[in-house]
XYZ file of C-alpha atoms in Angstrom:
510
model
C 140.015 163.345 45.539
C 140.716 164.452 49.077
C 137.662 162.323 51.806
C 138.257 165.130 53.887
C 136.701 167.950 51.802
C 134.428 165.949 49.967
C 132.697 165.437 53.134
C 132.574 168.791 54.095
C 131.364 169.814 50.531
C 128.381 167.105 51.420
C 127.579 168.559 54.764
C 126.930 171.634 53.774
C 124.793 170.768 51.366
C 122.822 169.043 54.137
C 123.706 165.788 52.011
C 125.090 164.467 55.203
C 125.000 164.836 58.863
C 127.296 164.073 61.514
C 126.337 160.463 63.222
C 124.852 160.653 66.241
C 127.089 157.923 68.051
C 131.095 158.481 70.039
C 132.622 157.652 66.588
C 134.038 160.445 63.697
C 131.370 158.777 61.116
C 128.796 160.497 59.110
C 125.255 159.206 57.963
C 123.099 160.543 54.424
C 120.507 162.593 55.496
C 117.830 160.194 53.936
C 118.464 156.729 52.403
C 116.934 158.163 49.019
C 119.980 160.438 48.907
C 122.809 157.922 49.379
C 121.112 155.623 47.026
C 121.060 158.357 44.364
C 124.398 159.478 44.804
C 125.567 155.834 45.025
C 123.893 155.127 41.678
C 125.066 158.295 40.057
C 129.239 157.250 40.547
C 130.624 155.718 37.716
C 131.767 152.154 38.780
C 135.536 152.713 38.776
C 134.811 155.875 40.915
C 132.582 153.790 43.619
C 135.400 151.447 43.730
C 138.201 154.049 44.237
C 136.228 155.492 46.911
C 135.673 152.487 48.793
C 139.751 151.888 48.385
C 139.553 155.117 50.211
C 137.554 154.405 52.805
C 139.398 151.352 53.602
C 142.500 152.614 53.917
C 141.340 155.526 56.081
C 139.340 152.942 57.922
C 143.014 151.129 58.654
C 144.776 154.575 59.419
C 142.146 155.461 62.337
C 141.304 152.511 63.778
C 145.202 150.591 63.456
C 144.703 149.887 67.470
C 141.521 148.015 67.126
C 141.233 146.683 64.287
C 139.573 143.733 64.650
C 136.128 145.735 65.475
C 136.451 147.308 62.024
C 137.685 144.324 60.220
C 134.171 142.934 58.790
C 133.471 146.936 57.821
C 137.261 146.929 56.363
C 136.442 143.784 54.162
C 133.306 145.579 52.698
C 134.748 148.047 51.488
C 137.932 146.209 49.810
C 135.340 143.981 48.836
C 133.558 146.813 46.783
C 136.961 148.132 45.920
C 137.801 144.640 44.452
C 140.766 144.185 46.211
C 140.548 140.460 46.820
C 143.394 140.204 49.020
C 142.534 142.829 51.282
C 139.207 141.109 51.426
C 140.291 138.021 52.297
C 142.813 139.513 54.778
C 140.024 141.027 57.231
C 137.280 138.559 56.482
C 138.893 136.172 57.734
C 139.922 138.457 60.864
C 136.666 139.399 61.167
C 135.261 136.258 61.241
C 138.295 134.807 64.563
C 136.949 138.190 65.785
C 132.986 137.101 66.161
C 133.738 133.088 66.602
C 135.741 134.291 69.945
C 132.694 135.900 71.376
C 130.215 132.923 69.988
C 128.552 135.373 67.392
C 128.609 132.247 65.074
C 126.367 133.519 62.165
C 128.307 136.277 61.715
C 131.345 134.261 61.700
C 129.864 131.756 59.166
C 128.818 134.320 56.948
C 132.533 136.072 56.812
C 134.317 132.758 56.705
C 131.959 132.229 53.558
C 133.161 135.573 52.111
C 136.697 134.279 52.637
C 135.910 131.297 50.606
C 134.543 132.830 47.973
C 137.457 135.232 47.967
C 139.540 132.582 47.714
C 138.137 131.145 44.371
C 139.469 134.289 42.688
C 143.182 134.097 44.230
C 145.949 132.174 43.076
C 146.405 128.740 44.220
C 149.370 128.952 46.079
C 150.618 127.312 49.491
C 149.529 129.911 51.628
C 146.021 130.256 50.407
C 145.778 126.628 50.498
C 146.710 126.534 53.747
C 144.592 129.381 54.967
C 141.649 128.006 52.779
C 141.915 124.343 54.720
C 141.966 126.608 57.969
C 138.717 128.954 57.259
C 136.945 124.858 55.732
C 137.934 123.750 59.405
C 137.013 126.827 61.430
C 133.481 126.818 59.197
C 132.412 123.509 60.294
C 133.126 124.039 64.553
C 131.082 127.122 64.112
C 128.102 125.598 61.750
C 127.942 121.530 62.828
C 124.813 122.341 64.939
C 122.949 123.683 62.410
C 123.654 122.219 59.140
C 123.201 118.873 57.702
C 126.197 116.680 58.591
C 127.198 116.657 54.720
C 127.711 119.490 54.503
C 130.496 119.326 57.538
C 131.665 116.154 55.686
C 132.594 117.402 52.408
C 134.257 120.621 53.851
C 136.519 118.483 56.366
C 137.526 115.996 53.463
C 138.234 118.835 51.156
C 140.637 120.430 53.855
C 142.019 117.083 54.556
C 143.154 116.619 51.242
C 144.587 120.105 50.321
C 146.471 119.977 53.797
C 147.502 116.214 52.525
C 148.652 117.357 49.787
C 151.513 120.048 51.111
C 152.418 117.700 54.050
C 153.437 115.142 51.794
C 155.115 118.149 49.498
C 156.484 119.799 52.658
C 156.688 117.613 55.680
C 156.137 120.843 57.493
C 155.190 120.682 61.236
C 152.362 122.952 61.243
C 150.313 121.118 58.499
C 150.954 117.888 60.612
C 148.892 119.841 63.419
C 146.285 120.738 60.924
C 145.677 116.983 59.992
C 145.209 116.301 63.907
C 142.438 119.665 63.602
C 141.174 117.818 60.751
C 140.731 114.507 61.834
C 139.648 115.398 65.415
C 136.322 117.152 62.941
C 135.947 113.915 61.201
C 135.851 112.020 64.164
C 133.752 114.364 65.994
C 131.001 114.280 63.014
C 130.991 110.686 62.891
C 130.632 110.449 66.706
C 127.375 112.631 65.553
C 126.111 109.946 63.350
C 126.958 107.152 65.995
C 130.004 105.766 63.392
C 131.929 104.853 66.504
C 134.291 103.017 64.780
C 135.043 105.699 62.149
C 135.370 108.132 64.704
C 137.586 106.758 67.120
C 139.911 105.859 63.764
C 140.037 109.832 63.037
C 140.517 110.829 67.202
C 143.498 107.981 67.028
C 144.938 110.032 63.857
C 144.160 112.797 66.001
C 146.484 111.492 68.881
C 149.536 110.181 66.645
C 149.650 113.859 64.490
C 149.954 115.790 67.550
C 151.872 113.209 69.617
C 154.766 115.751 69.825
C 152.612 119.274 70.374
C 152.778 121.034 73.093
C 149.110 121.906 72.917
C 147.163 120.499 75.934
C 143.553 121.443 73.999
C 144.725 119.475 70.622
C 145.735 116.523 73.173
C 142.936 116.894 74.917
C 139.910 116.815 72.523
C 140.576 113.324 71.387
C 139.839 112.079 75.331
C 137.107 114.205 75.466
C 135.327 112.928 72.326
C 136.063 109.561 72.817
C 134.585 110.256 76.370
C 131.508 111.502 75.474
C 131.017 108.384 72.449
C 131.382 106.164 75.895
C 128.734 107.958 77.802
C 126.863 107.834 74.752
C 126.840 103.701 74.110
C 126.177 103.794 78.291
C 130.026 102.846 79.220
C 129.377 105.484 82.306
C 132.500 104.222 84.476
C 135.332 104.177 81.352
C 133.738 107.497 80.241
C 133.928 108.934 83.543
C 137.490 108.761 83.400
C 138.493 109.795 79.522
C 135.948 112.921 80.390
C 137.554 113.928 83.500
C 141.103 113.481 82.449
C 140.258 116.111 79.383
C 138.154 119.183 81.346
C 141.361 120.477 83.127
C 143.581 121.447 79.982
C 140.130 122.782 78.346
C 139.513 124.765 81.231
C 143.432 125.768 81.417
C 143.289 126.992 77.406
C 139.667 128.733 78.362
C 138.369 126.617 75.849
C 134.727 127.587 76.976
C 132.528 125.449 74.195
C 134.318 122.258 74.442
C 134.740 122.560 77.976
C 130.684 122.633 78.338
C 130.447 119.231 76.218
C 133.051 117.705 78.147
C 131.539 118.866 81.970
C 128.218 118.573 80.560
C 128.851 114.874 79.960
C 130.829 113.925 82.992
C 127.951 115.117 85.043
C 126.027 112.828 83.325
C 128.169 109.998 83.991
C 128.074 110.840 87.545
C 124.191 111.116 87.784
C 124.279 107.675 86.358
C 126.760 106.314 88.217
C 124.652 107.323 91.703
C 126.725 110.532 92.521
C 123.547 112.844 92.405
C 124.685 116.046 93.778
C 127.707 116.511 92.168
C 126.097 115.960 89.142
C 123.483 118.650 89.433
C 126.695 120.731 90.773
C 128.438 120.075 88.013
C 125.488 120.695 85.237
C 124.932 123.766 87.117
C 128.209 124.963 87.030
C 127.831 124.218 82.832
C 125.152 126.091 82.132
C 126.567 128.584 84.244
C 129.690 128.854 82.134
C 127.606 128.431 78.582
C 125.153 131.288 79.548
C 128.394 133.895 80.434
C 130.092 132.955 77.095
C 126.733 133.743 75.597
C 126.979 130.992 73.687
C 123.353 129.874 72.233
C 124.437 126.192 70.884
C 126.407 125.531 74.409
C 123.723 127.107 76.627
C 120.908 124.144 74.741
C 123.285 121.542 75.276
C 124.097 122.529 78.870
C 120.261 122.829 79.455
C 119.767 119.617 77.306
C 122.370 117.694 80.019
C 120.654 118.682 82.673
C 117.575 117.565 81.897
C 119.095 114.187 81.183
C 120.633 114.297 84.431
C 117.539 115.391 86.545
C 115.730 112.124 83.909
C 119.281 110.433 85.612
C 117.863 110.903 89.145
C 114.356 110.931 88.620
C 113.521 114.197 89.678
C 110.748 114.526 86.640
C 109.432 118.060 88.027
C 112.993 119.765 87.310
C 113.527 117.204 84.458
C 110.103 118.571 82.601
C 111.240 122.522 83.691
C 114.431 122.219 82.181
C 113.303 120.064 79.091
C 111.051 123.555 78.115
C 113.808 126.152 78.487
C 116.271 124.031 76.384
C 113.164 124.062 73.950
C 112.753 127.668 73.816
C 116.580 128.196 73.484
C 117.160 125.308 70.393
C 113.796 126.662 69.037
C 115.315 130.047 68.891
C 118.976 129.150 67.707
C 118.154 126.009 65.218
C 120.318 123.776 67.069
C 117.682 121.120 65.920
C 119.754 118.309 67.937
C 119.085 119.773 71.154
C 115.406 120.791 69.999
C 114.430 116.779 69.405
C 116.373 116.282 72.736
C 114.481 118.742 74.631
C 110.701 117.269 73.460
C 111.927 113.619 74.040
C 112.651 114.161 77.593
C 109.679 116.677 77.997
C 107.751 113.848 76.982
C 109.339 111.300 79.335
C 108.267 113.839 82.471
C 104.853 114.527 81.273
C 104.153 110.641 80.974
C 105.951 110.345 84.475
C 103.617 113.235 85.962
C 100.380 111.275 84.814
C 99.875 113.763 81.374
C 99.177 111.494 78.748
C 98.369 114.110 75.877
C 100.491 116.481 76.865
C 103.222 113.665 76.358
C 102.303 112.585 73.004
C 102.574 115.493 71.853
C 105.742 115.781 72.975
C 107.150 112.612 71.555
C 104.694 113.491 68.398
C 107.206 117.039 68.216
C 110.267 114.895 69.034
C 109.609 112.474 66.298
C 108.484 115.326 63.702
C 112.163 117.169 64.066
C 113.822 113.807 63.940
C 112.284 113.070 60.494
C 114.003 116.631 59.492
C 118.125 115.416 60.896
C 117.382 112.757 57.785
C 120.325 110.897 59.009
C 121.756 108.480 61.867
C 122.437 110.671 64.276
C 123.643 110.601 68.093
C 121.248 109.454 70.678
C 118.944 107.902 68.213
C 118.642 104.493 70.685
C 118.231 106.847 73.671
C 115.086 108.091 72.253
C 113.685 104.800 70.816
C 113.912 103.485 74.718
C 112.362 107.193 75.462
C 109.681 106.337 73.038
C 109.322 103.170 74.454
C 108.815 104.077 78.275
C 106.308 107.045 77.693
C 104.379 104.783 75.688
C 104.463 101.915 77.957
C 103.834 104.771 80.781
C 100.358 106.480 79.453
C 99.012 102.172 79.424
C 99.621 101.032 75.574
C 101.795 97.985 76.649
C 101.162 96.442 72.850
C 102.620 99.383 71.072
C 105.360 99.445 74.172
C 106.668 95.850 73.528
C 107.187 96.305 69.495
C 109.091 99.973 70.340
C 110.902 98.381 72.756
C 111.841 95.405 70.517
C 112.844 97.863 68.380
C 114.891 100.006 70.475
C 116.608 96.691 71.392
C 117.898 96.396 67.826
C 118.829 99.825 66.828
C 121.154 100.033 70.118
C 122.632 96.470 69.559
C 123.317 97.995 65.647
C 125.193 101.141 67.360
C 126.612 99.550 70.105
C 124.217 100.723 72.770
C 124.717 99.543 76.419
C 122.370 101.984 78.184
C 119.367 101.868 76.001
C 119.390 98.441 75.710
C 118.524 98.282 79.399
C 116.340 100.333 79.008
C 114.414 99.309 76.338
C 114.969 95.471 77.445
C 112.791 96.981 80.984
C 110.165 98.597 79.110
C 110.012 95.491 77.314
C 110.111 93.325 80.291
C 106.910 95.610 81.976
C 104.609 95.988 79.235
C 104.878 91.709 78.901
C 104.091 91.779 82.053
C 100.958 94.033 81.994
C 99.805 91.618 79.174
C 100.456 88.666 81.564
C 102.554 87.436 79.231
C 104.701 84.000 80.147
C 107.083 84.777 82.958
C 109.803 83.145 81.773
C 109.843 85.476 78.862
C 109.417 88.819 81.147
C 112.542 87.581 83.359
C 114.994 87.217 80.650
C 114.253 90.271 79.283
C 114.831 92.159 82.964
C 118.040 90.156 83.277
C 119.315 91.456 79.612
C 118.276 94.727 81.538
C 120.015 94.134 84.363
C 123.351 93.113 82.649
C 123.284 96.245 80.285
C 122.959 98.125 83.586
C 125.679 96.342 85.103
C 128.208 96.348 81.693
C 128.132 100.430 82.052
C 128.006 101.079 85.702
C 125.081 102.453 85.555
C 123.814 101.893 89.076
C 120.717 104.096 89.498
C 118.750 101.994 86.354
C 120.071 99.109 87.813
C 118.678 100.008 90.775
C 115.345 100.633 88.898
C 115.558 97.497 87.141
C 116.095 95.715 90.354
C 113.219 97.620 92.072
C 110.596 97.069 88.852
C 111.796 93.147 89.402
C 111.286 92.671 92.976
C 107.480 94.256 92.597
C 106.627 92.107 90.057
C 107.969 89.067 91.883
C 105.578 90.184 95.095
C 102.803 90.534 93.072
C 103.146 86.620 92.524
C 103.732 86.227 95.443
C 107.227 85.404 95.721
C 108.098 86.926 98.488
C 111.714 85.777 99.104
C 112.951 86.329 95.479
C 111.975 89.840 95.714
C 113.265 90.446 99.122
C 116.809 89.826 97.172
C 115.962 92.523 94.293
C 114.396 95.400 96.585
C 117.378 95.166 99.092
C 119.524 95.418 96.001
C 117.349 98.433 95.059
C 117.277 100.065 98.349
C 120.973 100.061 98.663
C 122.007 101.574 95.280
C 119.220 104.463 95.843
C 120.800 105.138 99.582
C 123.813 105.707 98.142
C 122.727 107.455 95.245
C 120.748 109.740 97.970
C 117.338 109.200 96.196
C 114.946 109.785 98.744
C 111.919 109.106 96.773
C 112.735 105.869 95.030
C 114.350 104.890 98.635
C 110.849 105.006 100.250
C 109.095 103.560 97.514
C 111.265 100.757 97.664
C 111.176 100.311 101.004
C 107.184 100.657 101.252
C 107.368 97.837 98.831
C 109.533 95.736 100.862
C 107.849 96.239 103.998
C 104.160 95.253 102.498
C 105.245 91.189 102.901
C 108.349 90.049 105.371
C 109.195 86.746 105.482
């Protein structure tokens, strides 16, 4: 059966019509007519004609193929050529990963899988099947359950096991480091530290002799961005920056977001304010050419933890409801929860107390729906804490705080232990609690602060210290704290805090 003439034989029976785009295609006249003639084939027939159209597909289109490739593994699909299949699904689905069409991606890399089941088992399908298990979870981590990621990586690490021990091959070395680097990423997610530095180590020593800068790279930048996590802002601030230029040298665009992203927020915390709005700028900059949805959220997500950094609540709350909208429309529930937490912090900041329950009501909804430890878990029990403490429930404040105290000390948690030791420290004090009791707490705060470099909170602890010392009247004490505050917030170039602090220290001299 020649395609050529059958075609003609069906336009001219008005069967089909040229299509109307650049391309030498051709479209049923109705959708009732191709699914009658469909039906009416006999099956080996249907499948001998999509054989067909594949391999005229891969006669016309041999220069580009990849734009053909998920259209090519159709119809070899239909044909039930399995190889074939496999072949361009998996092309198909490198093709839409590189330009960040990741459902797409996911849904070929599942056809490859599938595929797979029905091929023999043999070295090179293992090997490919690890791969596609591997390139499945760095497209689908932000949107699936963490399980899920978990039982694909261990089933690629123990195939690829498997032939290195068989082989002692040099490229399945390189796939354990792929491997672990995933594992340790994923753990990082639900704040394993431990197990995820273990993996990035494995990581380090598997690709010790590569020449790949990325693979090198990724465990520094991971291991980076656990720091910044726990609050270690100054030894983050160095693993982070040491990674971005080989991910920006292999123009790898999504990692390279996370990496930025995070260093910016090491320098907003560690008082270098404008280069960390240049810097979150010049992410979400990046994340919104690649077209990336999942990087554009977290780019949007980190700067509205860096404006939250600085205390600039107006751009903080602005930038909390566009990464909404964007996780809202992507799934990326992560960035979602992140978004309402820090929506909430500004509205309780700008003096709108429903508006930031409701917020933190959201926040906690999606975090019932993650099911699982996950990463910044402490950050939002201090969250919690302070927009609590800051709409006047200084009760409910001291028990969240108490509480955020012992989920970060169970994680590891240097930043949001300051902060939730301050909230704690406050809300005693609105209760007049004993003052012995409100002081420790601010110097727990205050070391926490210290421990990660984090000079702008300490500089807020400091400040929230020396005001409460005026207000009983001890006036030389708090001299001490509100220089200490007035100096970190000069150099941090925070204008606002600077004259509040200043007012406060000019209301009693002595």
């Amino acid at each position: 059966m020649r395609l050529d003439l059958t075609l003609n034989k069906l336009e001219n029976a008005d069967l089909l019509r040229p299509a109307t785009d650049e391309e030498q295609t051709f479209m049923f006249a109705h959708a009732l007519v191709q699914d009658t003639v469909y039906a009416s084939m006999l099956k080996q027939d249907r499948r001998h004609l999509h054989r067909m159209v594949g391999e005229v597909l891969e006669q016309v289109y041999v220069d580009h193929i990849d734009e053909f490739a998920a259209l090519l593994a159709h119809h070899f699909a239909l044909a039930g050529d399995d190889k074939k299949t496999l072949q361009y699904a998996v092309r198909a689905g490198d093709a839409a990963m590189r330009v960040y069409a990741y459902h797409e991606a996911r849904s070929l890399y599942e056809k490859a899988l599938t595929t797979l089941d029905r091929l023999e088992n043999s070295d090179e399908h293992c090997r490919l099947r690890a791969d596609t298990l591997v390139k499945q979870v760095s497209i689908s981590y932000p949107y699936q359950h963490s399980s899920t990621s978990f039982k694909c990586l261990m089933e690629a690490e123990a195939i690829v096991q498997d032939l290195y021990v068989s082989t002692q091959r040099d490229e399945d070395r390189l796939r354990l480091a792929r491997i672990h680097y995933w594992l340790g990423r994923m753990h990082g997610y639900r704040n394993e530290t431990h197990q995820a530095i273990d993996n990035l180590m494995l990581t380090l020593q598997e690709a010790g002799n590569s020449n790949d800068e990325t693979l090198l790279a990724f465990p520094s930048a991971v291991i980076g961005r656990l720091m910044n996590i726990q609050g270690q802002f100054g030894a983050a601030e160095a693993l982070l920056q040491q990674a971005v230029g080989p991910l920006e040298k292999g123009e790898n665009w999504a990692e390279w977001v996370s990496t930025l992203g995070q260093l910016a927020l090491a320098q907003a915390a560690r008082g270098r304010a404008s280069q960390a709005v240049e810097n979150g700028t010049r992410v979400l900059q990046r994340a919104m050419a690649i077209k990336n949805v999942a990087s554009i959220a977290e780019a949007q997500a980190m700067l509205a933890a860096i404006y939250f950094m600085i205390g600039d609540y107006d751009r903080m709350a602005k930038m909390a409801r566009v990464c909404i909208q964007t996780a809202e429309s992507s799934e990326t529930r992560l960035y979602c929860f992140l978004g309402y937490a820090m929506l909430a912090l500004a509205q309780s900041e700008q003096g709108e107390p429903d508006n930031a329950l409701a917020s933190i009501q959201r926040a906690a909804e999606i975090d019932q729906t993650m099911l699982e430890g996950r990463v910044y878990s402490d950050w939002y029990a201090a969250v919690h804490a302070q927009v609590i403490l800051n709409i006047g429930e200084s009760e409910e404040a001291c028990e969240l705080a108490r509480q955020g105290v012992q989920l970060a000390q169970s994680i590891g948690g240097i930043f949001s232990v300051g902060l939730s030791e301050r909230v704690w420290a406050l809300g005693l004090a609105q209760r007049h609690a004993d003052w012995e009791k409100i002081e420790t707490h601010l110097e727990k705060s205050l070391n926490a602060f210290e421990t990660g470099d984090a000079r702008v909170e300490s500089a807020r602890t400091h400040a929230a210290w020396g005001k409460l010392l005026q207000a009983r009247g001890q006036y030389r004490a708090a001299r001490e704290h509100l220089e200490l505050a007035i100096d970190r917030f000069q150099e941090a170039e925070l204008t606002r805090e600077l004259n509040a602090a200043r007012q406060a220290l000019s209301e009693r001299v002595t």
